[in-house]
mmCIF file of C-alpha atoms in Angstrom:
data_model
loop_
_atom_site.group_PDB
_atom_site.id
_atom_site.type_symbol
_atom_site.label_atom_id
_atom_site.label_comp_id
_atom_site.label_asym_id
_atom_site.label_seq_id
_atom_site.Cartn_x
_atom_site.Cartn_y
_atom_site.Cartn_z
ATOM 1 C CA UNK A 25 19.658 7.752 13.256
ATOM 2 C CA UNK A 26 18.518 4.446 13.244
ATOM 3 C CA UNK A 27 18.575 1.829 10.354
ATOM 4 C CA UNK A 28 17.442 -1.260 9.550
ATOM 5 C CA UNK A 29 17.918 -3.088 6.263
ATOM 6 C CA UNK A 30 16.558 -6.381 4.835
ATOM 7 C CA UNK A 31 17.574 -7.533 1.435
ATOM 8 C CA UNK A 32 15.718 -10.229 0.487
ATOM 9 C CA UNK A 33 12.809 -9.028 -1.089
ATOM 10 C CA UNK A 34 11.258 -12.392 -1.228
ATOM 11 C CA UNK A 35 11.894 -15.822 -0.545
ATOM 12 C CA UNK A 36 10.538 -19.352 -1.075
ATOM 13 C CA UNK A 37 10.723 -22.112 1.220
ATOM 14 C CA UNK A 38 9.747 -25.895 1.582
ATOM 15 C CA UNK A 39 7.074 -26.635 3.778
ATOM 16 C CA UNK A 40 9.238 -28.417 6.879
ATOM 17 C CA UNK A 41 12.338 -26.674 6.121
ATOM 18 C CA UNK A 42 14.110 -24.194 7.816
ATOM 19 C CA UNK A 43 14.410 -20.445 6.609
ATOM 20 C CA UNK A 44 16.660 -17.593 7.488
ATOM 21 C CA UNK A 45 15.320 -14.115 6.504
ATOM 22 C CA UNK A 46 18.345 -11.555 6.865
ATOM 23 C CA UNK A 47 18.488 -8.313 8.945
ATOM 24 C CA UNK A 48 21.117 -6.140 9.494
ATOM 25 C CA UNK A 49 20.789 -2.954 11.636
ATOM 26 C CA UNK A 50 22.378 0.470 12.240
ATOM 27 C CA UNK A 51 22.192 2.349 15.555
ATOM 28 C CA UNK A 52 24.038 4.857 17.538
ATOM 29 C CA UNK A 53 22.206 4.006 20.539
ATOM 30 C CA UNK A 54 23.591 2.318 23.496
ATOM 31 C CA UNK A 55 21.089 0.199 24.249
ATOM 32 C CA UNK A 56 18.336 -1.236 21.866
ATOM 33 C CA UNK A 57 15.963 -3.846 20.927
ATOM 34 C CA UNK A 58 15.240 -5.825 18.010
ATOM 35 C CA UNK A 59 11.906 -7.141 16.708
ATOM 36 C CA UNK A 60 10.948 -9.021 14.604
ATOM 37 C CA UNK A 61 6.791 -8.830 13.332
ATOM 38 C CA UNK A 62 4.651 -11.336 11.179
ATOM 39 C CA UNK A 63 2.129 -9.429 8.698
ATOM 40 C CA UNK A 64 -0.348 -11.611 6.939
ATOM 41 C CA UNK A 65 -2.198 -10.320 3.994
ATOM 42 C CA UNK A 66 -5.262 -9.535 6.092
ATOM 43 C CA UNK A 67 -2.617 -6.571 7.361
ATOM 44 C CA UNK A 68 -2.573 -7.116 11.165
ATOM 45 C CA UNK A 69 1.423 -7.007 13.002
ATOM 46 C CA UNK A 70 2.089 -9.892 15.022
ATOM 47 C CA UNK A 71 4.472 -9.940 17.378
ATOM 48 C CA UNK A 72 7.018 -12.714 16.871
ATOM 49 C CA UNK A 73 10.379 -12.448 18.907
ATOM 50 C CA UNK A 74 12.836 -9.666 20.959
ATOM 51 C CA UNK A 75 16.148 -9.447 21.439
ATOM 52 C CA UNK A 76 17.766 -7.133 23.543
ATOM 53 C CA UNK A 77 21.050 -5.373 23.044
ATOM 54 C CA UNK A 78 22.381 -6.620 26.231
ATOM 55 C CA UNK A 79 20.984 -10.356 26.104
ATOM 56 C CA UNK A 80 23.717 -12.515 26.274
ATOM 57 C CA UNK A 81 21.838 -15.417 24.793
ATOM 58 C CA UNK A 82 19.815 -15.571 21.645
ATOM 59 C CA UNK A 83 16.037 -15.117 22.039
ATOM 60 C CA UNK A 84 13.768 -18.160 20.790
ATOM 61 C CA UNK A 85 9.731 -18.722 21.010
ATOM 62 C CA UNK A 86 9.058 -21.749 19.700
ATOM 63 C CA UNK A 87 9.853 -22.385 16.243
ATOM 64 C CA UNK A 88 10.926 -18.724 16.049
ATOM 65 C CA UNK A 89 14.829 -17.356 16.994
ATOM 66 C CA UNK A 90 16.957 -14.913 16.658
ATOM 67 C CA UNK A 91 20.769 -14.988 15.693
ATOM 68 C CA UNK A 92 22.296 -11.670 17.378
ATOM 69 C CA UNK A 93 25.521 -11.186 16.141
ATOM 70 C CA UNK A 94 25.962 -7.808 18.111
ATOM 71 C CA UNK A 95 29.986 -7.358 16.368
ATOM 72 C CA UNK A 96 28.074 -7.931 12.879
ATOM 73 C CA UNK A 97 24.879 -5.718 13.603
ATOM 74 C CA UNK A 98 22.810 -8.501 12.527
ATOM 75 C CA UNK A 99 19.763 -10.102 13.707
ATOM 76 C CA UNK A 100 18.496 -12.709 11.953
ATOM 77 C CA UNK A 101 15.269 -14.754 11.954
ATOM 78 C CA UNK A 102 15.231 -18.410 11.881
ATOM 79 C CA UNK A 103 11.973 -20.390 11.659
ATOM 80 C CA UNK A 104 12.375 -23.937 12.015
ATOM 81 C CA UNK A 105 9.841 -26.192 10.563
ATOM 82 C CA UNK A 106 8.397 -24.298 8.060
ATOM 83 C CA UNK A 107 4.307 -24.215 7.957
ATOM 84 C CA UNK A 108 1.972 -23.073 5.203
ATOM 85 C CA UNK A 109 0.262 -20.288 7.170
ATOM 86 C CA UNK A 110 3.986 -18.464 7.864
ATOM 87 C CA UNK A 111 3.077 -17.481 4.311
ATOM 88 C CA UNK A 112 3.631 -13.785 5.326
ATOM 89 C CA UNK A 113 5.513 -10.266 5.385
ATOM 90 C CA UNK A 114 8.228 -10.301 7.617
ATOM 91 C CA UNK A 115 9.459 -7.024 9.481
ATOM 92 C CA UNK A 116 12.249 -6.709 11.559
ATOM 93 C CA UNK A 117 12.631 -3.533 14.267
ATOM 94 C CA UNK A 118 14.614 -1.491 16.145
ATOM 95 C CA UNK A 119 13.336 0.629 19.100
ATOM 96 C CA UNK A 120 15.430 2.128 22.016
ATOM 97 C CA UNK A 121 15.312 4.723 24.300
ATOM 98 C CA UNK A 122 12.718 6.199 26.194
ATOM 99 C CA UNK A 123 10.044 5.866 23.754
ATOM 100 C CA UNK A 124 8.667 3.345 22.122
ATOM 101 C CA UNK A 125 9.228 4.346 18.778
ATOM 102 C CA UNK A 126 9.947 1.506 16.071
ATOM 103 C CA UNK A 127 12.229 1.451 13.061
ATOM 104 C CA UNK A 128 11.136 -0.618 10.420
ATOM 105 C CA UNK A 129 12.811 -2.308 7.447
ATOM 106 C CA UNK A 130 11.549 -2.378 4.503
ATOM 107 C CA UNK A 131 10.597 -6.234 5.343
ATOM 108 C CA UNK A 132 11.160 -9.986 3.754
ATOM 109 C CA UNK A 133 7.859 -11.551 1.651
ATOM 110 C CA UNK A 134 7.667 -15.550 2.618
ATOM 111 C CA UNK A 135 6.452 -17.949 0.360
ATOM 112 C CA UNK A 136 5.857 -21.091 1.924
ATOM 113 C CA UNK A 137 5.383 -24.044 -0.923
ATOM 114 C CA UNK A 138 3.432 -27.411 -0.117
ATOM 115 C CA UNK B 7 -7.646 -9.969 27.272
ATOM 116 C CA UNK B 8 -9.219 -8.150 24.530
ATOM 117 C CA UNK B 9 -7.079 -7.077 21.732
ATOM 118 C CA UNK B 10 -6.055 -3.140 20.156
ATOM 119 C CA UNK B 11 -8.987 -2.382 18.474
ATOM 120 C CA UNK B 12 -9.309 0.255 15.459
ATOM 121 C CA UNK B 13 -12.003 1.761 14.189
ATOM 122 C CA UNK B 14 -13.230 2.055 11.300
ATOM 123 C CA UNK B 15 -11.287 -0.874 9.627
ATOM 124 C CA UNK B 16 -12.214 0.781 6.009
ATOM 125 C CA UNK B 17 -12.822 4.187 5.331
ATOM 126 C CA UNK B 18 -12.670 6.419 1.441
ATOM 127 C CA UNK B 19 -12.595 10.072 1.539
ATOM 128 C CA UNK B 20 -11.532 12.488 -0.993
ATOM 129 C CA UNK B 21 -9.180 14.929 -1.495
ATOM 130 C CA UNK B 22 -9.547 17.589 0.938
ATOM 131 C CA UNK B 23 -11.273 16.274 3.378
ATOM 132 C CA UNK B 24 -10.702 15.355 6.986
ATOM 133 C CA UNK B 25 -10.379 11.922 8.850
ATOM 134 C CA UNK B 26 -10.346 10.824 12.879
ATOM 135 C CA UNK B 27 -9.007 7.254 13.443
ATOM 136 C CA UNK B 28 -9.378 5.748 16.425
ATOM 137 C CA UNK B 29 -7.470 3.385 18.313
ATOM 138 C CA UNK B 30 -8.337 1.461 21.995
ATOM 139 C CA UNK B 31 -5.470 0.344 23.421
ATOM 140 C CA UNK B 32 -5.128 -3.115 25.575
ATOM 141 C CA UNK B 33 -6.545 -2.519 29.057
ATOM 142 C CA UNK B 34 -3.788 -1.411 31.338
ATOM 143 C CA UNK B 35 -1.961 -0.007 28.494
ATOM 144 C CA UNK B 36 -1.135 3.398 28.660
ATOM 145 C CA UNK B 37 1.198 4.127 25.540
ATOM 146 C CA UNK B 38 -0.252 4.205 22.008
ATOM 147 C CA UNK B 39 1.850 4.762 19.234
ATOM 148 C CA UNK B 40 0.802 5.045 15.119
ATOM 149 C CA UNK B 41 2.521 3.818 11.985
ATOM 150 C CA UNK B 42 1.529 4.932 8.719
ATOM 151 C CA UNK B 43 2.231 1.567 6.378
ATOM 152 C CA UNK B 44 1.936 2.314 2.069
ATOM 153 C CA UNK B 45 3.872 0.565 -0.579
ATOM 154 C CA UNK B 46 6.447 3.151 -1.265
ATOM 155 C CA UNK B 47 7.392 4.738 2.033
ATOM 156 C CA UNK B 48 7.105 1.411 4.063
ATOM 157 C CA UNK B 49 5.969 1.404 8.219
ATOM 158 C CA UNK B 50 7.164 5.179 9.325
ATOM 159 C CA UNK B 51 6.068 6.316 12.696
ATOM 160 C CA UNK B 52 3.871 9.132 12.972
ATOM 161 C CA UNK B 53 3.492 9.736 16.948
ATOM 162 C CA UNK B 54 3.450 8.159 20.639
ATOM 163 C CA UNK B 55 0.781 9.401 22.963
ATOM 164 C CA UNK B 56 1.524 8.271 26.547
ATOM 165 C CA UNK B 57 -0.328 9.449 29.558
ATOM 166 C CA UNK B 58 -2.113 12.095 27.421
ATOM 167 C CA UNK B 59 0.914 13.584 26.254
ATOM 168 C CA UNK B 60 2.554 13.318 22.790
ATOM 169 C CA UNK B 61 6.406 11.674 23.729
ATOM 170 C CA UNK B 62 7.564 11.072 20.384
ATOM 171 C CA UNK B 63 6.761 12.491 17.104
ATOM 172 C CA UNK B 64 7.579 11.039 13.214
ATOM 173 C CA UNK B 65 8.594 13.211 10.320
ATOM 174 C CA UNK B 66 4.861 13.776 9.049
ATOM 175 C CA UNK B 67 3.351 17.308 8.429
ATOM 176 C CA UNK B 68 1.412 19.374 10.741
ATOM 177 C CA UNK B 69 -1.732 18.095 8.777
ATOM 178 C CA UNK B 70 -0.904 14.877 10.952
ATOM 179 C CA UNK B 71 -2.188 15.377 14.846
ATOM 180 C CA UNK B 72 -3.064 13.127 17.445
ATOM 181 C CA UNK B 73 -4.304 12.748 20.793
ATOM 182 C CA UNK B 74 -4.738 10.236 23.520
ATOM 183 C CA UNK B 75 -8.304 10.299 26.484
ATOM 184 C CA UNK B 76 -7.878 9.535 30.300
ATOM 185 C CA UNK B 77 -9.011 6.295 29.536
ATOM 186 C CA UNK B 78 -5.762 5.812 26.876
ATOM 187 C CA UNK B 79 -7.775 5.635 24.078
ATOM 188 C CA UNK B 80 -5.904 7.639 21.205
ATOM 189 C CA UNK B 81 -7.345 9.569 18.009
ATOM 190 C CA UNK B 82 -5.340 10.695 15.102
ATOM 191 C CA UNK B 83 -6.518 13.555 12.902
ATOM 192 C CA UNK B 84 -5.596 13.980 9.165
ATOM 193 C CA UNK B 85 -6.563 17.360 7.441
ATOM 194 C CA UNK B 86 -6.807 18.371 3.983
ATOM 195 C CA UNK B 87 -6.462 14.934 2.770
ATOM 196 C CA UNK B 88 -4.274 14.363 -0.213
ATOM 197 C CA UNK B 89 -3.987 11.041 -2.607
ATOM 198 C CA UNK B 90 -0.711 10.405 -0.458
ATOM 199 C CA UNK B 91 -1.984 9.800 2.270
ATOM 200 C CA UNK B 92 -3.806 6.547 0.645
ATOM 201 C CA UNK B 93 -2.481 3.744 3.648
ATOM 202 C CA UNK B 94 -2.835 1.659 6.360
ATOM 203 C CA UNK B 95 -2.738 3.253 9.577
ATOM 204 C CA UNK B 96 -1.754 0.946 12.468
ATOM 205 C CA UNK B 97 -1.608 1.790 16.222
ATOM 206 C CA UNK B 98 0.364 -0.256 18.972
ATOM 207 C CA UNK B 99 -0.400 -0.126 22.768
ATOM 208 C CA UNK B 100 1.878 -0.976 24.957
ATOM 209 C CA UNK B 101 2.827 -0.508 28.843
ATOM 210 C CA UNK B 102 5.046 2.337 27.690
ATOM 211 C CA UNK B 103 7.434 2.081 30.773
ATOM 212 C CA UNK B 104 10.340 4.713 30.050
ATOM 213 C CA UNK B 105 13.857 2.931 30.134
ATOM 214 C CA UNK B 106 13.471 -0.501 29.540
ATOM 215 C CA UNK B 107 11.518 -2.389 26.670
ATOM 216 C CA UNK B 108 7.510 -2.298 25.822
ATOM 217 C CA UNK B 109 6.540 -4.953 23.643
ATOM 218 C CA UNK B 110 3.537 -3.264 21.106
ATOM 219 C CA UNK B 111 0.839 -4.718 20.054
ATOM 220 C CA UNK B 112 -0.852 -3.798 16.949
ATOM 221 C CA UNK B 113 -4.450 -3.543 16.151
ATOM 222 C CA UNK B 114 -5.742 -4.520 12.480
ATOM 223 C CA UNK B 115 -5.754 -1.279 11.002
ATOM 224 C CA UNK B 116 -7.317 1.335 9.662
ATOM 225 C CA UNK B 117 -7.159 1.219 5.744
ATOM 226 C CA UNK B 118 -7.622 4.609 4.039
ATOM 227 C CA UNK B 119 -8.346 5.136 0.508
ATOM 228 C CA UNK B 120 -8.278 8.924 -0.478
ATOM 229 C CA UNK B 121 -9.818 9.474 -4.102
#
C-alpha cells in the first residue's frame, strides 16, 4: 500500500524567502509519480508540480521544484520567492499504475507573513 | 478551455437522505475520479470512472456509488446519509491514459453539510 507522510503541520515563512515543506513517501510500486497540489481556503486543488519515478532530473515550474531523493523516498517542495497569496494547504501525492488513483498526505498549512 | 465544473457547490441534507453530485469533466477528458476531503480522515479516494466504467474503487461503503455518461460527465450517489459524511467532495478529470501519467484537475467542490 501506498503512503505518504508530511510532518509539518504548519509553517511560517517571510514574504521573499524560500520554504521547504517536507514529504516523504512509501510505495511498493515500480513506477510512480509524485504531486504536489495547492489548496486555498476557497477549497479548489491546484495543480503545482510532478515528478516521475524515473525522471532523472528534478521537476521545476517556475518558482515551484521538487527535490527527489528516490534512495531517501522523499520529495520535497521548494518555493522560491515566497508571495502572500501561497498562503495555502499544501498536499503532496502519489499515484501509479494503471489508474489514476491519488494518495494523499495529510498536507503542510503555509503561512506566508508580510 | 473551460475548467471541471461541480455542481451544486453547496448543498445541506439530513440524516437519511440521499444526494447526486455532479461533476463535468474538461472537454476531451475521459477519466473522472472523486475524493472525499473532511478534517479527520483527510483526501481518500472514493472511485475512477473512465470510459463509463468504474476502474478503481476507494474503501467507502456500498452507500457510496457512482457513474460516468457518454459524454464523460460523472455522478456520484450517496444513500442514507449519515453526519459522517459532512465533506467536501472533489472530482478530477483527466486524459486517463492507462500506463503512463494523467495529470488531474480538480473542480471546486461540492461541500456537503448533513444535519
Amino acid at each position: 500500500a501506498q503512503k505518504i507522510t508530511q510532518t509539518q503541520p504548519g509553517m511560517f515563512v517571510q514574504e521573499k524567502e524560500a520554504v521547504t515543506l517536507d514529504c516523504t513517501y512509501d510505495t511498493s510500486d515500480p513506477s510512480y509519480g509524485l504531486f504536489w497540489y495547492k489548496q486555498p481556503s476557497s477549497g479548489e486543488m491546484i495543480f503545482l508540480i510532478y515528478q516521475g519515478s524515473y525522471d532523472q532530473q528534478n521537476a521545476t515550474e517556475g518558482r515551484y521544484s521538487l527535490n527527489f531523493q528516490k534512495a531517501r523516498k522523499s520529495a520535497n517542495l521548494v518555493i522560491s520567492a515566497s508571495q502572500l497569496g501561497d498562503s495555502a494547504m499544501y498536499f503532496c501525492a502519489s499515484g501509479g499504475g494503471a489508474t489514476n488513483k491519488l494518495i494523499f498526505g495529510t498536507g503542510t498549512l503555509l503561512a506566508v507573513q508580510p | 478551455k473551460a475548467g471541471v465544473t461541480q455542481t451544486p457547490r453547496y448543498l445541506i441534507k439530513t440524516r437519511g437522505q440521499q444526494v447526486t453530485l455532479s461533476c463535468s469533466p474538461i472537454s476531451g477528458h475521459r477519466s473522472v475520479s472523486w475524493y472525499q476531503q473532511t478534517p479527520g480522515q483527510g483526501l481518500q479516494f472514493l472511485f475512477e470512472y473512465f470510459s463509463e466504467t468504474q476502474r478503481n474503487k476507494g474503501n467507502f461503503p456500498g452507500r457510496f456509488s457512482g457513474r460516468q455518461f457518454s459524454n464523460s460527465r460523472s455522478e456520484m450517489n450517496v444513500s442514507t446519509l449519515e453526519l459522517g459524511d459532512s465533506a467536501l467532495y472533489l472530482c478530477a478529470s483527466s486524459f486517463g491514459t492507462s500506463g503512463q501519467y494523467n495529470e488531474q484537475f480538480f473542480g471546486p467542490g461540492t461541500r456537503l453539510t448533513v444535519l
